[in-house]
Short mmCIF file of C-alpha atoms and ligand atoms in Angstrom, two decimals:
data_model
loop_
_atom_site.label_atom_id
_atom_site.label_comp_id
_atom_site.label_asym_id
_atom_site.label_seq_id
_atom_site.Cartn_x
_atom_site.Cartn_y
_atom_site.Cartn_z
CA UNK L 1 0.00 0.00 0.00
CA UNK L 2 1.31 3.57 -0.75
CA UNK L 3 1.97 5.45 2.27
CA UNK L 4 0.22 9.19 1.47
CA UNK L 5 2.44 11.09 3.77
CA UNK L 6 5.21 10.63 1.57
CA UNK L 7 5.60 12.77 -1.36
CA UNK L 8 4.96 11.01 -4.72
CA UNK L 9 7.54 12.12 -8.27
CA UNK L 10 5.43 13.55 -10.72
CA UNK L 11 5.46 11.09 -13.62
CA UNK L 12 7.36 12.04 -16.97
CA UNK L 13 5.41 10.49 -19.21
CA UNK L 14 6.97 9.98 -23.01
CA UNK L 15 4.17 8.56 -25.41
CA UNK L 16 2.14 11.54 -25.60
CA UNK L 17 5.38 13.59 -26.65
CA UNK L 18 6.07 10.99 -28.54
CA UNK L 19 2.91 11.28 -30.43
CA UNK L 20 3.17 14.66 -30.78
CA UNK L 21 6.44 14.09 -32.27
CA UNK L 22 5.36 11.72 -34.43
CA UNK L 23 2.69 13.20 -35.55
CA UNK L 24 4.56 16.83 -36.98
CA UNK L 25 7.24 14.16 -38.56
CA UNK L 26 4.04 12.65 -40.31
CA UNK L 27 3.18 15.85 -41.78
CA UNK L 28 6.55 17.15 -42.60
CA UNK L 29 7.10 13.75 -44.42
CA UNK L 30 3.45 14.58 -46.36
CA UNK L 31 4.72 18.06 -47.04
CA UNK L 32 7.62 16.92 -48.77
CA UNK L 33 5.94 14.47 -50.52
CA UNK L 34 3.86 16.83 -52.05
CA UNK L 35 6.69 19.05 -53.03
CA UNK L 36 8.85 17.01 -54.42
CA UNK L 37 7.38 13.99 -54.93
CA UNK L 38 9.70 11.86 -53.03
CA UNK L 39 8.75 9.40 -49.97
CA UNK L 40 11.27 9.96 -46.83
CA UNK L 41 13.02 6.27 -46.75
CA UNK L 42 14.38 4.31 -43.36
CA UNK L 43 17.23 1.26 -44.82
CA UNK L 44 16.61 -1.32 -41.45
CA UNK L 45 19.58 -3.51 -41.94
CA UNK L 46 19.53 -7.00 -39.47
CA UNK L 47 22.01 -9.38 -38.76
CA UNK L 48 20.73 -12.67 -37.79
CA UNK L 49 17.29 -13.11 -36.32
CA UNK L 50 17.60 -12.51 -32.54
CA UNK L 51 14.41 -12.63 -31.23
CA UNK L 52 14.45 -8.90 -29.33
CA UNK L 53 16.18 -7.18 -32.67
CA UNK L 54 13.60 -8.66 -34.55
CA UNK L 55 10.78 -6.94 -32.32
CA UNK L 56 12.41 -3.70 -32.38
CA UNK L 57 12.94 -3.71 -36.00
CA UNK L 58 9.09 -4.27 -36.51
CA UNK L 59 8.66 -1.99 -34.39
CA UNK L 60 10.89 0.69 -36.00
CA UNK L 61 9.00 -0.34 -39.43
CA UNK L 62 5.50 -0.24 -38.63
CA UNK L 63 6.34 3.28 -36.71
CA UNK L 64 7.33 4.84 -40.25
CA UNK L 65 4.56 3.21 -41.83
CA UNK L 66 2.27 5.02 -39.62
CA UNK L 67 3.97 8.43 -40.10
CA UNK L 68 4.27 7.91 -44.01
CA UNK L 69 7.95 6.83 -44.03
CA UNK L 70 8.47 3.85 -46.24
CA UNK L 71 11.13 1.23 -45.04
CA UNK L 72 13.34 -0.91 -46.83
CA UNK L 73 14.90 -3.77 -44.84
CA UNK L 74 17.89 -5.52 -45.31
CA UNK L 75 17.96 -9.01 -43.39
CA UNK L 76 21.14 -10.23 -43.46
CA UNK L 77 21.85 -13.89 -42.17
CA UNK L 78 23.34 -14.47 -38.66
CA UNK L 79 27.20 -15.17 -39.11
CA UNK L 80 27.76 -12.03 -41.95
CA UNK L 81 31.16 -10.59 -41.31
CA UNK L 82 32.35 -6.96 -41.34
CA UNK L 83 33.42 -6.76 -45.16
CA UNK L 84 30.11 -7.94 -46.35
CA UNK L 85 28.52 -5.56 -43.39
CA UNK L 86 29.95 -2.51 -44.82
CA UNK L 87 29.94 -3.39 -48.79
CA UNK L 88 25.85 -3.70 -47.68
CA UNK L 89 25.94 0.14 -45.59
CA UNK L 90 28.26 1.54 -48.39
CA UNK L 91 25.52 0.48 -50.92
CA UNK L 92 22.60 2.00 -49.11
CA UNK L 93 24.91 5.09 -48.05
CA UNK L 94 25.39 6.02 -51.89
CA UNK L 95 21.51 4.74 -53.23
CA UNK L 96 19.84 8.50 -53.34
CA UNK L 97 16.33 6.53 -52.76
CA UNK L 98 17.45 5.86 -48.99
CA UNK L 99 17.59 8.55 -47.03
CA UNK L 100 18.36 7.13 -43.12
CA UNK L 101 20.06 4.23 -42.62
CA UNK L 102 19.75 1.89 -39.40
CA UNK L 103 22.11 -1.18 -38.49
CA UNK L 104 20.06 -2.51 -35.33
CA UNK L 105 22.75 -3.12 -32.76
CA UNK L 106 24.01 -5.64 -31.85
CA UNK L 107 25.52 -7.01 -35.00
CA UNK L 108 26.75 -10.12 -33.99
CA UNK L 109 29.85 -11.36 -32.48
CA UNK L 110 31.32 -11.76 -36.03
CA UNK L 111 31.27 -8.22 -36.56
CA UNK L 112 33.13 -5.44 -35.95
CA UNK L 113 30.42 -2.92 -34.96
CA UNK L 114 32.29 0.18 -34.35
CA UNK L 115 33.53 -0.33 -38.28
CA UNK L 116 30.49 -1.56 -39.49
CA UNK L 117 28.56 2.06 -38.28
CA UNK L 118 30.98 4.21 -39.84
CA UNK L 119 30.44 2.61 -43.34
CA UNK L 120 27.41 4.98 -43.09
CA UNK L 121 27.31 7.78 -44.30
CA UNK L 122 27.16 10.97 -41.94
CA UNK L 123 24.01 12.80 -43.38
CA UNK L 124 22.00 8.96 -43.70
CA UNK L 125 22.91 8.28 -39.91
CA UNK L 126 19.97 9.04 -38.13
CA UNK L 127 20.36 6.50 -35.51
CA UNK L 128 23.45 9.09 -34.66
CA UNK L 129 25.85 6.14 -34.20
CA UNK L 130 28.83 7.12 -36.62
CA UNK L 131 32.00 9.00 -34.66
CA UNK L 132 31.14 12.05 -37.40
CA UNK L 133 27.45 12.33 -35.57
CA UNK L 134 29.09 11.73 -32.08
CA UNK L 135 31.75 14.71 -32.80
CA UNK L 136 28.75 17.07 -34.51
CA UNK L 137 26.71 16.61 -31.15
CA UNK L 138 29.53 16.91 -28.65
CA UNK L 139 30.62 20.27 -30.64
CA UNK L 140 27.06 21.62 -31.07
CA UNK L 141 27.54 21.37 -35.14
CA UNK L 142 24.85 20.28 -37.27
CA UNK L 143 24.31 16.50 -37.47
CA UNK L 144 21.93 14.01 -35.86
CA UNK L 145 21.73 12.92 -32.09
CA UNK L 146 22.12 9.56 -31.12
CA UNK L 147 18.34 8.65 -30.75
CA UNK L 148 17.90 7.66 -27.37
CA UNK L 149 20.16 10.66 -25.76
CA UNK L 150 18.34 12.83 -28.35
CA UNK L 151 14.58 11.43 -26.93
CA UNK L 152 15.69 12.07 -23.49
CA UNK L 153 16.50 15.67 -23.98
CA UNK L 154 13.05 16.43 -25.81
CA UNK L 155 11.51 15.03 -22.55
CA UNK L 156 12.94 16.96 -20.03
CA UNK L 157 12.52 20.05 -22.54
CA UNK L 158 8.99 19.28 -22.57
CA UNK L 159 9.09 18.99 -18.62
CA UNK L 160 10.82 22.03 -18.41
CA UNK L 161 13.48 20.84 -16.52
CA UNK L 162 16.03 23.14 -15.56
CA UNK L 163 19.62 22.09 -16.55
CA UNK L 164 21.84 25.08 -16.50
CA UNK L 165 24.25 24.68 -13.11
CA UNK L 166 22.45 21.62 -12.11
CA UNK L 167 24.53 18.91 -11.47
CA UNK L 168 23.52 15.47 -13.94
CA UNK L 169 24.47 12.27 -12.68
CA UNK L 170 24.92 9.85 -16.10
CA UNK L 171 24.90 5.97 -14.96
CA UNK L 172 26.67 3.73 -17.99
CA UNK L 173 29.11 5.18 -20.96
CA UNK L 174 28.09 3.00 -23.89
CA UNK L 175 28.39 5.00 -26.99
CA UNK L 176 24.84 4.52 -28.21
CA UNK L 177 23.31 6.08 -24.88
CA UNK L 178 25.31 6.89 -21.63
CA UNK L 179 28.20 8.36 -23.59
CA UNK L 180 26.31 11.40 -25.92
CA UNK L 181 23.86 11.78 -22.93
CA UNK L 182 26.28 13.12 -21.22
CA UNK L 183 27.50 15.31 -24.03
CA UNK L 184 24.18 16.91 -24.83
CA UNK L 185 23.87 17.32 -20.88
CA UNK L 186 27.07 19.07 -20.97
CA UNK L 187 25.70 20.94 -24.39
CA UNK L 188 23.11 22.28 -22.05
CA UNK L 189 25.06 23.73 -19.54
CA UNK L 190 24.79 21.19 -16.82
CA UNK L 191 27.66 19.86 -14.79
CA UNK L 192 28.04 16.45 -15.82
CA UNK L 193 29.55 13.08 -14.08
CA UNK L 194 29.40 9.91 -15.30
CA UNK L 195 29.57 6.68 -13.51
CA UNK L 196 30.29 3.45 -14.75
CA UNK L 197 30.92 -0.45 -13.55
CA UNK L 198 34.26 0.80 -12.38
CA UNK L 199 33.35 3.37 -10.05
CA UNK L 200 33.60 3.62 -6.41
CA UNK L 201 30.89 4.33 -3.96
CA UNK L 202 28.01 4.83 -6.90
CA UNK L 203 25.84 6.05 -4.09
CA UNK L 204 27.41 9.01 -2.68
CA UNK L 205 27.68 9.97 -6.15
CA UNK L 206 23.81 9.52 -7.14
CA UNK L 207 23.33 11.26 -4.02
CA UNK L 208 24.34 14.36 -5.49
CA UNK L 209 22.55 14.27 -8.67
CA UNK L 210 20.15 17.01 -9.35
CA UNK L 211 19.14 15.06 -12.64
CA UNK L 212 20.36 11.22 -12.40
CA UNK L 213 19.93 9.13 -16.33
CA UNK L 214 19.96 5.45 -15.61
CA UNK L 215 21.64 3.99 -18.48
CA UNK L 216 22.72 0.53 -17.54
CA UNK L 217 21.26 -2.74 -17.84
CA UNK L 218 20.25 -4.04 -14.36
CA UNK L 219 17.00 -4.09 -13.12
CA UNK L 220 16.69 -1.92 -10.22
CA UNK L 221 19.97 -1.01 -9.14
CA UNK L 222 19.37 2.46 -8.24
CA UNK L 223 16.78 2.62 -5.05
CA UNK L 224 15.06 5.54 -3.54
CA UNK L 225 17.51 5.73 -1.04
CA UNK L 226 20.29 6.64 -3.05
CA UNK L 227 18.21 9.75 -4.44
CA UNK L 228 18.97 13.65 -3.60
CA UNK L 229 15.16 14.47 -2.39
CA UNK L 230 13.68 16.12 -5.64
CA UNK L 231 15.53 14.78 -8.00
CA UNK L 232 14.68 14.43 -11.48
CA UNK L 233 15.00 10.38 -12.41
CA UNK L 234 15.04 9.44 -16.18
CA UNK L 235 15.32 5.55 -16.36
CA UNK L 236 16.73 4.46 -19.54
CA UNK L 237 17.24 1.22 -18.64
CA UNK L 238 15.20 -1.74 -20.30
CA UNK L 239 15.24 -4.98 -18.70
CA UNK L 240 13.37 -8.50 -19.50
CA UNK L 241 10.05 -8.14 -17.35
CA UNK L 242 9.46 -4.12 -18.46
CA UNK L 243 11.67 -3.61 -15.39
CA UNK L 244 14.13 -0.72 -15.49
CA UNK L 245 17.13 0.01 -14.09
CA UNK L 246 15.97 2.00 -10.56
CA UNK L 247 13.63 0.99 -8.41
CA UNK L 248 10.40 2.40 -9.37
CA UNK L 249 8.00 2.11 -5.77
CA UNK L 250 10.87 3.68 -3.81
CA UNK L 251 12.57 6.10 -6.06
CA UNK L 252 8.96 7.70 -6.44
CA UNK L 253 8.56 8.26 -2.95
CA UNK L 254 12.04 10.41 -2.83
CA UNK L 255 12.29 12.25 -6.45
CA UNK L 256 10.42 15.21 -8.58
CA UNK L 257 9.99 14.04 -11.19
CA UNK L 258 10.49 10.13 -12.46
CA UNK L 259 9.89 8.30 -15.92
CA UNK L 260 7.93 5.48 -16.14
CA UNK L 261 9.50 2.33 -17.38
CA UNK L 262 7.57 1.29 -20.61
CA UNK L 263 6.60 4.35 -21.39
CA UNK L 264 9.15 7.19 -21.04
CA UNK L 265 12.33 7.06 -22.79
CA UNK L 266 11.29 4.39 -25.63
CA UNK L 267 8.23 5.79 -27.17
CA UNK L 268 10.64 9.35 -27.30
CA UNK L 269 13.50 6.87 -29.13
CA UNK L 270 11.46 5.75 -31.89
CA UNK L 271 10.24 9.44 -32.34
CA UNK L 272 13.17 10.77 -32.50
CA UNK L 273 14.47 8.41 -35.51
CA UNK L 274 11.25 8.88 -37.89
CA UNK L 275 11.98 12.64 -37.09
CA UNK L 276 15.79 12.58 -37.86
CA UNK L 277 14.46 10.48 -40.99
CA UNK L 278 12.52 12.92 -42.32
CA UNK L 279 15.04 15.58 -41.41
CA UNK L 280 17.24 13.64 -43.22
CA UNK L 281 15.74 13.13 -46.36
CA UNK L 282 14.98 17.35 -46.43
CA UNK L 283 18.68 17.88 -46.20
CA UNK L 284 19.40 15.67 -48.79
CA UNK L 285 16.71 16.86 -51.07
CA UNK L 286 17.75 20.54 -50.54
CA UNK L 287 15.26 21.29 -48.67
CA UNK L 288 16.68 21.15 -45.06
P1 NAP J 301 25.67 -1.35 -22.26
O1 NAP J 301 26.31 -1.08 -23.58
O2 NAP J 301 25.69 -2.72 -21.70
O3 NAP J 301 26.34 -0.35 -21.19
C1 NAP J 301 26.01 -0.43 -19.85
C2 NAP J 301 26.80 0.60 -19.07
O4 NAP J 301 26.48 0.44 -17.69
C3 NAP J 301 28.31 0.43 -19.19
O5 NAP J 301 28.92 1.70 -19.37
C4 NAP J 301 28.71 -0.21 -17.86
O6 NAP J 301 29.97 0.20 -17.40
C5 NAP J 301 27.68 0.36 -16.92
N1 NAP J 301 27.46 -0.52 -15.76
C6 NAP J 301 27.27 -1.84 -15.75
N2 NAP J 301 27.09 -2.29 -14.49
C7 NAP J 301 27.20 -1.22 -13.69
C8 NAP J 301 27.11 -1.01 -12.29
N3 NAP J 301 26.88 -2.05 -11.46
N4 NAP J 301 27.26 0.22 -11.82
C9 NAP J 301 27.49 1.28 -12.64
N5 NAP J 301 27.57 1.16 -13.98
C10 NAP J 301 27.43 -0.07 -14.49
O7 NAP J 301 24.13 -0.92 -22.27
P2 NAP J 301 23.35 0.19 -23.15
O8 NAP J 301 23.24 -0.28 -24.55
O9 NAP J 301 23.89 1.55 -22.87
O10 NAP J 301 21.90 0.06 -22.48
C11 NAP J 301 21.67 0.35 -21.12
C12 NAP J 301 20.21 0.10 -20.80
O11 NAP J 301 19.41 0.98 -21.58
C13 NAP J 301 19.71 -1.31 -21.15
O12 NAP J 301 18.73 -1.70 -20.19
C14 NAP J 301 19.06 -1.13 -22.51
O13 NAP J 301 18.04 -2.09 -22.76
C15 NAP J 301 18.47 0.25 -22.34
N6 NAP J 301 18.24 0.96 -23.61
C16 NAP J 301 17.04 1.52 -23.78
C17 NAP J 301 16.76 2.21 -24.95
C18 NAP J 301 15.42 2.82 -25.13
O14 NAP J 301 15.10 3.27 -26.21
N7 NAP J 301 14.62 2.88 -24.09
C19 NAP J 301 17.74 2.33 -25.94
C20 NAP J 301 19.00 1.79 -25.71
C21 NAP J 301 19.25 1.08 -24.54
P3 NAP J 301 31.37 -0.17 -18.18
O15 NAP J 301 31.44 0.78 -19.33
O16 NAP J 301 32.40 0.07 -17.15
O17 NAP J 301 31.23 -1.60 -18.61
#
């Protein structure tokens, strides 16, 4: 039973932004239909048939069906290697009919990822995963967010969450998430730490954090009591069981404001690569 004394987060909820987001990415892709004829394209390119890729990948499709996007997907058999990889991403990277390019992560263990992404080609990346986006975003420069870090910034935006001088507490590096979090964080003015497997005495830190991103991969590690008192909690984290990676009951009972995990930061992710998509196609189109 909730206990009513206690203060209870405000939820940040992410699928009516989402929609919202979605929905001015369907008309911008309508728009530019009708002025130039041409239908915004999304390459999906799989490696092997894992059974959560595949979900998300169907997922990512039937998204840009609904916002007028067409997809083209590009299953590749499990075991591919990195030549064949990046002949496949240099292909799509020079076919003017595709206009963002996806490799769903992760490739496989026969692949080496890091070269596979950069096979594609900086103004088609808008899954932001090439070191070209990574550089644009850290610097400010045009280019395209990783999604994920790029969702998570539209949501506290539409929050209004105050970043400038607050201190952000970033849980997990990767490069697809923890890493350019941080870096738009920063972008914004916030003072930014991040934490990792490595470091010591994770809970003094979180302790500290004005605005703490969960971004690692294990259900519930951070708990209410490791919260500053009205701290703003974006859970990232995506774990079998639509668990994330705090610990929902009690981190409610101690924070501002608190995502919801399903429901926050995915429905934003999605949204942000059908935007980026369409963004990417005006660009290329000279319209951008
Ligand atoms: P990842 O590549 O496995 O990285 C996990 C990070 O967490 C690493 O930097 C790791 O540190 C750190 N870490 C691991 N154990 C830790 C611990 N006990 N204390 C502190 N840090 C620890 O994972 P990812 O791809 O970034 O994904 C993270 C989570 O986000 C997953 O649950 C994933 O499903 C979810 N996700 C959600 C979305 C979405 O759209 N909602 C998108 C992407 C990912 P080291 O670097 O030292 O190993």
């Amino acid at each position: 039973m909730t206990d009513r004394s206690r203060p209870s987060a405000r939820l940040m909820d992410g699928t009516a932004p989402a929609r919202r987001l979605t929905e001015a990415t369907a008309a911008a892709a309508a728009d530019l239909r009708l002025r130039t004829g041409v239908t915004p394209c999304l390459a999906t390119v799989l490696v092997g048939e894992d059974p959560a890729s595949v979900t998300y990948v169907r997922m990512k499709r039937a998204r840009c069906e609904q916002a007028g996007i067409r997809s083209r997907h590009v299953p590749l058999p499990a075991g591919t290697g990195t030549s064949r990889l990046v002949d496949v991403l240099g292909e799509l990277s020079a076919d003017p009919a595709v206009h963002g390019i996806l490799l769903q992560h992760p490739a496989g263990p026969d692949v080496d990822e890091r070269a596979a992404f950069e096979a594609i080609a900086p103004a088609k990346d808008v899954d932001g995963v090439t070191t070209h986006s990574f550089a644009a975003m850290s610097f400010g420069l045009p280019g395209f967010a990783s999604c994920t870090p790029g969702g998570i910034m539209r949501l506290l935006d539409e929050y209004q969450v105050e970043l400038a001088g607050r201190h952000a507490v970033v849980v997990g590096r990767s490069a697809i998430l923890g890493k350019p979090a941080g870096m738009l964080l920063l972008g914004r003015d916030a003072t930014v730490t991040y934490c990792h497997s490595r470091t010591a005495d994770l809970p003094s830190i979180l302790r500290e954090a004005d605005v703490l991103l969960a971004a690692v991969g294990r259900p519930e590690l951070i708990r209410g009591e490791d919260l500053k008192p009205g701290a703003v909690v974006i859970d990232a984290g995506y774990n079998p069981g639509n668990v994330g990676d705090v610990h929902f009951a009690s981190a409610r009972e101690r924070a501002a404001l608190i995502t919801p995990v399903p429901g926050g930061v995915g429905p934003m992710t999605i949204a942000v690569l059908l935007a980026q998509t369409v963004e990417a196609a005006e660009r290329q189109l000279g319209l951008g």
